[in-house]
Coordinates of C-alpha atoms in Angstrom, one line a residue:
X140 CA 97.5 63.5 196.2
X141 CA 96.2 61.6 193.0
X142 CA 95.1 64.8 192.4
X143 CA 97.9 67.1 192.4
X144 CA 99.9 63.9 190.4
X145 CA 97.0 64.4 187.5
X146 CA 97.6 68.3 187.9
X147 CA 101.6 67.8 187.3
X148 CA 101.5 65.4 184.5
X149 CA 99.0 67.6 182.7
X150 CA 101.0 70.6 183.2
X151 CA 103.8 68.6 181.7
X152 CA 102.0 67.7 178.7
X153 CA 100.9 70.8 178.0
X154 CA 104.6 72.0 178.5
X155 CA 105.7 69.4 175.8
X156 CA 103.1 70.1 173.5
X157 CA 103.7 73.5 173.4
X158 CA 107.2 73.1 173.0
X159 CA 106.3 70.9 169.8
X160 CA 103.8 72.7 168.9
X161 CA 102.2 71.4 165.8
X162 CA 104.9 68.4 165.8
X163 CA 103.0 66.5 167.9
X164 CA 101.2 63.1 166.7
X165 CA 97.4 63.8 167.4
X166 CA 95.6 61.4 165.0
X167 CA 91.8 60.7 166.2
X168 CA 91.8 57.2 164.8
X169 CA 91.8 54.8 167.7
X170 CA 95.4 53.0 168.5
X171 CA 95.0 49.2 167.5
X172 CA 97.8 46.8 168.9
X173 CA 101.2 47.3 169.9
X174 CA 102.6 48.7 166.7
X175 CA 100.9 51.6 166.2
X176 CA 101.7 52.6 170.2
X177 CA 105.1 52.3 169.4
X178 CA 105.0 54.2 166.6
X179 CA 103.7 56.8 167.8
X180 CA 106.2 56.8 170.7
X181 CA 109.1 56.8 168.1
X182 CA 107.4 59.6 166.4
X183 CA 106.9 61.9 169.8
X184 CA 110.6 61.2 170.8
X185 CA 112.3 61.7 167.3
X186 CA 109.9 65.2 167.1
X187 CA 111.4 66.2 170.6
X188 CA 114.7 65.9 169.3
X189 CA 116.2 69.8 168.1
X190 CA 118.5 68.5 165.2
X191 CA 115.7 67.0 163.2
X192 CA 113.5 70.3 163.7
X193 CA 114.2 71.6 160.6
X194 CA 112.8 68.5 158.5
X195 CA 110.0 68.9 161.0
X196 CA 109.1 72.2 159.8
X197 CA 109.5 71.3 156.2
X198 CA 107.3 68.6 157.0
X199 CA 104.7 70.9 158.4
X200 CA 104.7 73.3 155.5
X201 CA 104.5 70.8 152.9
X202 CA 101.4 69.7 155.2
X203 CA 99.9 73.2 154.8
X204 CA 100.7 73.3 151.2
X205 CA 99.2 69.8 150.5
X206 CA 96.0 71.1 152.6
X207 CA 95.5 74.5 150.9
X208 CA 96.1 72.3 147.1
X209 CA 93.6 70.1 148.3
X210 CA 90.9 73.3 148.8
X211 CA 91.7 74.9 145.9
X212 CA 93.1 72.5 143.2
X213 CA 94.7 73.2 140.3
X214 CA 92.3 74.9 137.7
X215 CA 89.6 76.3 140.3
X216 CA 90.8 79.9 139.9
X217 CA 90.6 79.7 135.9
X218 CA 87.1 78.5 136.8
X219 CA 86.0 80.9 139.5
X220 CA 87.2 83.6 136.9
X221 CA 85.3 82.5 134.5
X222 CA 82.4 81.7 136.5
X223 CA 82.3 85.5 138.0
X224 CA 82.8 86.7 133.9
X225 CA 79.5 84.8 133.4
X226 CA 78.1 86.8 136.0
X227 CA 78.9 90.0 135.1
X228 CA 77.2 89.1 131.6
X229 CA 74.2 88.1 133.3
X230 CA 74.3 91.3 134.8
X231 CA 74.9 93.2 131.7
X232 CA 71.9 91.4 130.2
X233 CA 69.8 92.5 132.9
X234 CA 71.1 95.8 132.2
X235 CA 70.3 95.9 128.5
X236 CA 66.7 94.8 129.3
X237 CA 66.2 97.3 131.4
X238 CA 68.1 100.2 129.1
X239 CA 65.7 98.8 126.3
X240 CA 62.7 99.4 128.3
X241 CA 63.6 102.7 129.6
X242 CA 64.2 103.3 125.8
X243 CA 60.6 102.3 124.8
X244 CA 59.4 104.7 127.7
X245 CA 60.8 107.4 126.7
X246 CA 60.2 107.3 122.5
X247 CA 56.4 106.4 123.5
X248 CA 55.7 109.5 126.0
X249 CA 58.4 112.4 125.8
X250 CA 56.6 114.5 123.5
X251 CA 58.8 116.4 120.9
X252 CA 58.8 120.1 122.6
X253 CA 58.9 119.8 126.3
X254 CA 59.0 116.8 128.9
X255 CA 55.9 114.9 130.3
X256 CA 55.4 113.9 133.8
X257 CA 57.2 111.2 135.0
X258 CA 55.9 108.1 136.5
X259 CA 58.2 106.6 139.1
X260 CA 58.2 103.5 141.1
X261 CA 60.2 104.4 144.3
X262 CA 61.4 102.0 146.7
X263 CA 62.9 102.5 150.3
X264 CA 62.5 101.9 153.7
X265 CA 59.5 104.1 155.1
X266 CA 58.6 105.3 158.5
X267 CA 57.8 103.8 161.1
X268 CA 61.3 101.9 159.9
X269 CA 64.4 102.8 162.4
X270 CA 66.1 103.8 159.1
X271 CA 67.5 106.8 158.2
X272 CA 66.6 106.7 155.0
X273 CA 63.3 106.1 156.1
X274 CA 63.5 109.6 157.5
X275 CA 65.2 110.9 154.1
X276 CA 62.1 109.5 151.9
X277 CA 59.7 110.9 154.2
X278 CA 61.1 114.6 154.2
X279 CA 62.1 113.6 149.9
X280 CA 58.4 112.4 148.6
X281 CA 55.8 115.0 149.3
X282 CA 58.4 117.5 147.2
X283 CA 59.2 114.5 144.4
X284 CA 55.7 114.2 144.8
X285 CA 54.8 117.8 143.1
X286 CA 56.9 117.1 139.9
X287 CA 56.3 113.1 139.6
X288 CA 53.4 110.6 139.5
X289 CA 55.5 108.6 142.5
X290 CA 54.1 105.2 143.7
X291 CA 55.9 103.5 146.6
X292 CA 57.3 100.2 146.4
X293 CA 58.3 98.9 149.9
X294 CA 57.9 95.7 152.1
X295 CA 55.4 97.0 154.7
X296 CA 52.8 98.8 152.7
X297 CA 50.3 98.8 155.7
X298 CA 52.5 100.6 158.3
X299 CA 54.4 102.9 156.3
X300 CA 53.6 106.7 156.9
X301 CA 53.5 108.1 153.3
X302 CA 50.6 110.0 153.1
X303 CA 48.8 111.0 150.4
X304 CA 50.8 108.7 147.9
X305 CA 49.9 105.1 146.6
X306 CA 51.8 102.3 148.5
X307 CA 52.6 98.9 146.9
X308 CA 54.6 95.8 148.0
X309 CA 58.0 95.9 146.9
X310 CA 56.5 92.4 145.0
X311 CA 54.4 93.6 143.1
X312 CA 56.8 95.5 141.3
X313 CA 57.8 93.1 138.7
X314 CA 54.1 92.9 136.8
X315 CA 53.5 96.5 137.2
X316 CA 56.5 97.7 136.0
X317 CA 55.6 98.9 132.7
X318 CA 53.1 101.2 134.3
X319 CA 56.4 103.7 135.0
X320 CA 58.9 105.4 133.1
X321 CA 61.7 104.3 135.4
X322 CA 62.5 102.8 138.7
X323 CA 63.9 104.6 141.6
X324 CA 66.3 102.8 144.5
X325 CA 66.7 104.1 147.4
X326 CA 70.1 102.2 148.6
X327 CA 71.7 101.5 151.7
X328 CA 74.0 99.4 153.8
X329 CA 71.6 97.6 156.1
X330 CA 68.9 94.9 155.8
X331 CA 66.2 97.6 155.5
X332 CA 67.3 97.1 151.3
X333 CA 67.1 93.2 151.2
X334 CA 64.3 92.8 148.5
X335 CA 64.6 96.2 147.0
X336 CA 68.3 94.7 146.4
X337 CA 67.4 91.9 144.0
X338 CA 64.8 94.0 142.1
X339 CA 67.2 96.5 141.3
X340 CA 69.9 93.8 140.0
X341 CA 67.0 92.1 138.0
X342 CA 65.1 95.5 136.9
X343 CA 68.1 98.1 136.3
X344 CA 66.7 101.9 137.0
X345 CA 68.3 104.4 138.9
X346 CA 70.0 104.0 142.2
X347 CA 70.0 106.9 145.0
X348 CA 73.5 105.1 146.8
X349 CA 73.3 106.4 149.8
X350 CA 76.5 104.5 151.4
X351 CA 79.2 103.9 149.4
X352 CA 79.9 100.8 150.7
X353 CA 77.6 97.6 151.1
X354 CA 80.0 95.0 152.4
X355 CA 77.4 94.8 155.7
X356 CA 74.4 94.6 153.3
X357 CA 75.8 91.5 151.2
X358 CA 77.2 89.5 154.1
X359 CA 73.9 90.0 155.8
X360 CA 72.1 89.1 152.7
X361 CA 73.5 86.3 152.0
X362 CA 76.0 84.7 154.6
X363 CA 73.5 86.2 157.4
X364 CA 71.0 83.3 155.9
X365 CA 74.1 80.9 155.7
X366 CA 74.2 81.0 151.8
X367 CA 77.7 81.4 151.8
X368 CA 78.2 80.0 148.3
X369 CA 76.3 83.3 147.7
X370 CA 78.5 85.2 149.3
X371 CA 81.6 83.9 148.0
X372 CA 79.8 84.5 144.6
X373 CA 79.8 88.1 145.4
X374 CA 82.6 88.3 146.3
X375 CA 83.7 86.8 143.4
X376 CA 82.4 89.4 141.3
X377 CA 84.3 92.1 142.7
X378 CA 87.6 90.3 143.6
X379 CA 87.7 87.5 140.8
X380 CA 89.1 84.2 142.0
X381 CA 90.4 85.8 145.5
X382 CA 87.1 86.5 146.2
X383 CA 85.8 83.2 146.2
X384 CA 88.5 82.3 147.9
X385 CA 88.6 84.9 150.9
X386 CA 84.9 83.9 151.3
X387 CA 85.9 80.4 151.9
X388 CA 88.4 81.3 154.5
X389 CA 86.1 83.7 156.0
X390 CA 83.5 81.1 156.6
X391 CA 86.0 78.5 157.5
X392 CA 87.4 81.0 160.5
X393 CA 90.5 81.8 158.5
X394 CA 90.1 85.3 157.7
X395 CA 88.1 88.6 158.8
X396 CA 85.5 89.7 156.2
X397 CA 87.1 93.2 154.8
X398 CA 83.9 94.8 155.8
X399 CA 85.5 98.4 155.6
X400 CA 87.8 98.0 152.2
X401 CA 86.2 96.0 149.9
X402 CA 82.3 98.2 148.9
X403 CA 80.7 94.8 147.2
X404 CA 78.8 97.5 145.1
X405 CA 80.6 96.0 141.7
X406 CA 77.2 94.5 140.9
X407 CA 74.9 97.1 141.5
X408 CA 76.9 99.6 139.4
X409 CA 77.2 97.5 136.5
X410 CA 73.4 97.1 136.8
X411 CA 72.3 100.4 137.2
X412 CA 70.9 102.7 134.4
X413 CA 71.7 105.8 136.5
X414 CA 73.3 106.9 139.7
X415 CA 73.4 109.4 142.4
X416 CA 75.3 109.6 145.0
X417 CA 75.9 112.4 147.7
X418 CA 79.6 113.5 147.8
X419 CA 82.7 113.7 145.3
X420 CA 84.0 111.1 147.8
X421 CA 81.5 108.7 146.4
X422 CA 81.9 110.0 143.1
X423 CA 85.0 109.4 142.2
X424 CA 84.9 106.0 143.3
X425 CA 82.2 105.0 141.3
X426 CA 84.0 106.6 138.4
X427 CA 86.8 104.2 138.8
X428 CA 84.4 101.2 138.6
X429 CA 82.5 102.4 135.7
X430 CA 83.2 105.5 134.0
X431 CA 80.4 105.7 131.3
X432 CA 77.4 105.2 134.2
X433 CA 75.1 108.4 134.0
X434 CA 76.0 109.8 137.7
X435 CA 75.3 112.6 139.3
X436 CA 76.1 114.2 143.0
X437 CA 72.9 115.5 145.1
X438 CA 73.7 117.1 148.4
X439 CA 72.0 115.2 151.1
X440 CA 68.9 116.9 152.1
X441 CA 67.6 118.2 155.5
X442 CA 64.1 120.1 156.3
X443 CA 65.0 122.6 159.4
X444 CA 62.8 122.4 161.9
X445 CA 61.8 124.0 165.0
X446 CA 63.3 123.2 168.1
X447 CA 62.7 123.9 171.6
X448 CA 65.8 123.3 174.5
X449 CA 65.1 120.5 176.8
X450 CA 67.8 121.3 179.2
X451 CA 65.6 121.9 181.9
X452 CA 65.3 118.1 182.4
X453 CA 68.8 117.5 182.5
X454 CA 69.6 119.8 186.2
X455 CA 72.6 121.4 184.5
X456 CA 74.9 124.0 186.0
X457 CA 74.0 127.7 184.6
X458 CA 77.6 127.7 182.8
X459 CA 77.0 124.5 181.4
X460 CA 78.4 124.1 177.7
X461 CA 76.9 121.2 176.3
X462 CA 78.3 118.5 173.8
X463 CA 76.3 115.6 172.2
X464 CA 75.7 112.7 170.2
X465 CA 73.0 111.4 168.3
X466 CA 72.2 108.3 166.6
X467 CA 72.8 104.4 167.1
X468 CA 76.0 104.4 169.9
X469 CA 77.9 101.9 167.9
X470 CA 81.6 100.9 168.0
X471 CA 82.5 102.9 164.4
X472 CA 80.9 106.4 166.2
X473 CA 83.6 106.1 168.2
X474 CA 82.5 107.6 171.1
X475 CA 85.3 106.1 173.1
X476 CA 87.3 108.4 171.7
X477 CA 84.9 111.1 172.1
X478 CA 84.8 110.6 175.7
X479 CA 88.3 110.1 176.2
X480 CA 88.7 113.4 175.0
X481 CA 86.0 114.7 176.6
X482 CA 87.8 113.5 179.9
X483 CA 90.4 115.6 179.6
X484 CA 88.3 118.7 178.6
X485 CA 86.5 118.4 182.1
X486 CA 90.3 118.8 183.9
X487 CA 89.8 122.4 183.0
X488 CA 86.0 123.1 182.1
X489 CA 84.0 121.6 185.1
X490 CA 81.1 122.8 183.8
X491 CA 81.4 120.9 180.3
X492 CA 78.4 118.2 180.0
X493 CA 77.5 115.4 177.9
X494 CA 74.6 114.4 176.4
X495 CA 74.0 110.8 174.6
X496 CA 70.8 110.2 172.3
X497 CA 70.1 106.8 170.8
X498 CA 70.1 103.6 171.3
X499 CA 73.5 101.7 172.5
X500 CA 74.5 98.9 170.4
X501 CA 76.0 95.7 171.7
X502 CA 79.2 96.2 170.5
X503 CA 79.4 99.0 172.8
X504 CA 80.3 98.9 176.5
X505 CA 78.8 102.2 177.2
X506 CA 78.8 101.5 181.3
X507 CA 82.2 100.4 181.3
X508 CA 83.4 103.4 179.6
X509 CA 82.0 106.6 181.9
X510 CA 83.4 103.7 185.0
X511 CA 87.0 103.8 182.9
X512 CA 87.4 107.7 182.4
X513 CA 85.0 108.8 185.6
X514 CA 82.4 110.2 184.0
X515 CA 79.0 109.1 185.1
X516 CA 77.8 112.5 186.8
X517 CA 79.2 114.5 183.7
X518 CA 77.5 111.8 180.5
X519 CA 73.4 112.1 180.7
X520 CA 71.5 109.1 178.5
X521 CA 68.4 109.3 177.0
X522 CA 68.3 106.3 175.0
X523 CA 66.0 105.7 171.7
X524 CA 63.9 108.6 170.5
X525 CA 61.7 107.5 168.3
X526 CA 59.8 110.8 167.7
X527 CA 61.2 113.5 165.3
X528 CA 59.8 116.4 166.7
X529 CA 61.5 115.4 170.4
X530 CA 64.6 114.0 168.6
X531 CA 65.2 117.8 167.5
X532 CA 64.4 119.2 170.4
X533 CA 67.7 117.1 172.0
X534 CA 69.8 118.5 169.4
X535 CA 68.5 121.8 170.0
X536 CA 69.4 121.1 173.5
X537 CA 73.0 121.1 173.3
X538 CA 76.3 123.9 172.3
X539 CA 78.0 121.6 170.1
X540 CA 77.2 118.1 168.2
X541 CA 80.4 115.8 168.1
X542 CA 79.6 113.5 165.2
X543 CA 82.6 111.0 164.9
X544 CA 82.8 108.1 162.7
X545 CA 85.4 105.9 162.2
X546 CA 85.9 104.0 159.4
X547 CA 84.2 105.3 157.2
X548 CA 82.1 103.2 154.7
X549 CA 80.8 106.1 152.3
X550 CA 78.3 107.3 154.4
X551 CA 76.6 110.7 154.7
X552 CA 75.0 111.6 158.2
X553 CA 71.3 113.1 158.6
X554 CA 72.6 113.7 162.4
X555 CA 75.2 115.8 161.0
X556 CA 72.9 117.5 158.9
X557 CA 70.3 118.0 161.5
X558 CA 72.9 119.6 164.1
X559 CA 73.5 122.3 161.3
X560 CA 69.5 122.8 160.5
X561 CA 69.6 123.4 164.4
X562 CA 72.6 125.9 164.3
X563 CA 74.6 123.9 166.1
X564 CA 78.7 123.3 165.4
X565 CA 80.1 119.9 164.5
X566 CA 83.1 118.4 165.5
X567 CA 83.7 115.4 162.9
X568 CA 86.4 113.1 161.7
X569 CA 88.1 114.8 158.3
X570 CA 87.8 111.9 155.8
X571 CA 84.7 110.6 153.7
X572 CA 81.6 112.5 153.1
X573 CA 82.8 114.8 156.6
X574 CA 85.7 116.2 154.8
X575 CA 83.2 118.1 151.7
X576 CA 81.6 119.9 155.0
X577 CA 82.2 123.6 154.9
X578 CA 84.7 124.6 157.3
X579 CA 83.4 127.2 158.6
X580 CA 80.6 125.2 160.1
X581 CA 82.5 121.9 161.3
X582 CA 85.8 121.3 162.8
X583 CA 87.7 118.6 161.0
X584 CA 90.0 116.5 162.9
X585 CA 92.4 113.4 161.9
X586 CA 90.3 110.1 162.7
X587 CA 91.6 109.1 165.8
X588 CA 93.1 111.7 166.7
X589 CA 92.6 112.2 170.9
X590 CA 94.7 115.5 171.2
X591 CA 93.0 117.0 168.0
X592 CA 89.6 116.3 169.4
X593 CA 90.5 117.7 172.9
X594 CA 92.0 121.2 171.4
X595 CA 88.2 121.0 169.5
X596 CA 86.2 121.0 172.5
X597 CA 88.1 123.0 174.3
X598 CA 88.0 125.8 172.2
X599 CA 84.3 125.8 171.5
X600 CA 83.9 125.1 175.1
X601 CA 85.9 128.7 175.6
X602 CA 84.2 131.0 172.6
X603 CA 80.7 131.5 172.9
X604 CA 81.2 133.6 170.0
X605 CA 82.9 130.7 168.1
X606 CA 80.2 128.5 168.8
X607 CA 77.5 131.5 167.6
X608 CA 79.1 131.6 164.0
X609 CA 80.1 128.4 163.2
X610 CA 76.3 127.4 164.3
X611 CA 75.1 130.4 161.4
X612 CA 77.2 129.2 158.8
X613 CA 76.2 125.4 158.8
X614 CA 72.2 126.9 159.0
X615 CA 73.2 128.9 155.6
X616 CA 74.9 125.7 154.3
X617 CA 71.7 124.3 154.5
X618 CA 69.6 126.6 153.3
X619 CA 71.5 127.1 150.3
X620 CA 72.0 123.4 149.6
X621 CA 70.3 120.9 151.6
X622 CA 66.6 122.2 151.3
X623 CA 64.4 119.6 150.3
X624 CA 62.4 121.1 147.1
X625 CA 65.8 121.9 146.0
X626 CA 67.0 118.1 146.3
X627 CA 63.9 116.9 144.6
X628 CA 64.2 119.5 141.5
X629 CA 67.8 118.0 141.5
X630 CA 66.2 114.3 141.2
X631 CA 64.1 115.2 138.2
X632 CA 66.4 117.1 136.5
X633 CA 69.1 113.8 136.9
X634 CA 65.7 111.5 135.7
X635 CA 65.4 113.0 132.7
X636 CA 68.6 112.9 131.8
X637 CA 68.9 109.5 132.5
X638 CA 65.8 108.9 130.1
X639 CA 67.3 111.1 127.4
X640 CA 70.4 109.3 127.3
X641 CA 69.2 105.9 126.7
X642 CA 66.5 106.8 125.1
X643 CA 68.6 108.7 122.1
X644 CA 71.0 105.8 122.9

């Protein structure tokens, strides 16, 4: 009975307290004597009371005014705008060092008729890293390695696969540097770049950006090691005074970190002494941020390689027609959409399969999905693949590579790359990098669009033929732009010209 009394009055209370809402009296200081118990009675009834709501809510907004005035006082963003200008002279300092030195390089070795052989410090990811630009160096440096002296900088000299080539730890850069006529950075958006990150900031060369944006990379290198007061210093110098001040409302639970609009990349642009990027997408932004940078655009490179079809482990159906996706199954490949649309496809193509390589990520309820749209006998999973030579073999495996990503942070995709070297058709999302694709080897949807991405697979599913040519034309694609020695002759070409304009500079 007591029980069901407690229950009632409870119910009540909550009842009352969400009626008043933030009206209520809830001070944790404990109640001393009768007075204060009566004032806070007096308080609870006059708050109940509907004509003297309105001076409640004034009171309540002057509360939030008084508390946000109280976080940031009068003055702080004068200061936090100043205090981000510092930076970005710090950072121009760094870049003048590093221009001068590049300068000194270049009047000590180019001789007057003809160029010398450059000496490069290179840093990146390598192999056995699950990186893709790991992969990228590894298929990059033995061609860079034909026209440069190349050394490798990078954090796990004694595993990475590089052969043939000197490795070095990334920290012994700093005392060796005048052994090389400029630094190259290979950049990206994950934790792989940590070190490599701060080097490049303190010893400006030239950056290879391979994503665009780098809001992951700086929240993970610095509030990721609960430095927010770094953070909100980055942020800072890309945003002013509203950076700081997002960051504080980020950490404080106030706010979502704009991972997918603001890039964070302010920094390393105003650093760099070069950069290169892989599409106009990119291009164009960086432009906007700093429009006398040295910059060139080299297409993303991909070595074809033989493949052999492994479709004899999967039991298909003779008639099968094959989709498939490749890669880390996170939330922004969207394959929820992919399946949904997929769904629909199989109401009219029973013999349409789907094949899923990589590894699922958490944010991804990959179970729950073939339960929700019936598709566990249609969906096979091999999970992680950590061998090239197999990992081609799956895309060789299937009709048609659906490579989705939504947002888009800048990106380019070795998957979608790959799926072309193979001679297989993409299906992507039509924004980003995706959208410079040629069109006559990838079909270009809206993001997000369900009924776009079923009409896709449906007709590929249908045409053979369809399937055929698009799958030539993205092999000639990269042939005629993706090859690697051509990427690398593109890299020294960009190199010198870096070197010849500070050095006449």
């Amino acid at each position: 009975m007591s029980h069901h009394t407690t229950q009632g009055d409870r119910t009540a209370e909550l009842h009352k307290r969400a009626t008043l809402r933030e009206y209520v009296f809830t001070s944790d200081t404990p109640v001393i004597g009768g007075l204060i118990a009566r004032l806070r009675t007096a308080w609870n009834s006059v708050a109940t009371r509907p004509q003297v709501r309105p001076l409640m809510e004034q009171q309540s907004a002057f509360n939030r005014a008084l508390a946000d005035w109280l976080e940031r006082p009068p003055g702080l963003s004068e200061l936090d705008t100043r205090l981000a200008e510092q930076d970005r002279h710090v950072t121009r300092l760094f870049n003048a060092v590093g221009t001068a030195e590049a300068q000194a390089a270049f009047r000590q070795k180019m001789p007057a008729a003809g160029r010398h052989r450059l000496r490069l410090a290179y840093f990146s990811p390598m192999p056995p890293d699950r990186s893709g630009i790991a992969d990228y160096s590894a298929e990059l440096l033995p061609h860079l390695a034909k026209l440069a002296d190349v050394t490798i900088f990078t954090d796990e000299p004694g595993t990475a696969q590089s052969p043939g080539l000197t490795v070095r730890p990334t920290s012994d850069y700093p005392h060796r540097r005048r052994e090389f006529d400029l630094p190259l950075y290979q950049m990206g958006n994950s934790a792989f770049h940590e070190s490599m990150y701060d080097l490049l900031v303190r010893y400006p060369g030239v950056v290879m950006l391979h994503d665009y944006f780098l809001h992951h990379f700086i929240r993970h290198h610095t509030a990721g090691h609960d430095d927010w007061t770094a953070y909100g210093r980055e942020m800072a110098y890309s945003l002013n005074s509203d950076g700081r001040a997002l960051a504080q409302a980020i950490h404080a639970g106030r706010a979502e970190a704009p991972l997918f609009e603001e890039p964070l990349n302010r920094r390393l642009l105003d650093a760099s002494l070069g950069l290169i990027v892989h599409s106009r997408y990119a291009a164009e932004r960086a432009r906007r941020q700093r429009s006398d940078l040295p910059l060139a655009v080299v297409q993303a490179l991909i070595e074809p390689r033989p493949g052999r079809s492994l479709r004899d482990r999967l039991a298909l159906p003779d008639n099968a027609v094959l989709f498939g996706s490749f890669g880390q199954i996170t939330a922004e490949k969207r394959i929820d959409l992919a399946l949904q649309a997929f769904q629909r496809v199989r109401r009219n193509y029973l013999a349409a399969h789907y094949l899923l390589v990589g590894e699922t990520r958490p944010d991804v309820d990959l179970p729950a999905l073939l339960a929700e749209y019936e598709l566990a006998d249609a969906v096979h999973q091999i999970g992680y693949v950590a061998d090239l030579a197999e990992f081609v073999d799956w895309i060789t495996t299937v009709d048609v590579v659906v490579n989705l990503r939504q947002p888009t942070v800048g990106e380019t995709s070795a998957i979608a790359l790959r799926a072309m070297a193979a001679a297989r058709p993409l299906i992507v999302f039509d924004h980003g990098w995706y959208s410079e694709l040629p069109d006559d080897a990838a079909m270009k949807t809206a993001p997000g669009d369900i009924d776009a991405l079923q009409a896709a697979m449906e007709r590929l599913t249908a045409s053979a033929e369809t399937r055929r040519s698009m799958g030539a034309a993205g092999l000639d694609y990269v042939h005629r732009h993706c090859l690697p020695q051509h990427v690398a002759r593109a890299y020294i070409d960009f190199l010198y010209h870096v070197l010849e304009t500070v050095g006449h500079g």
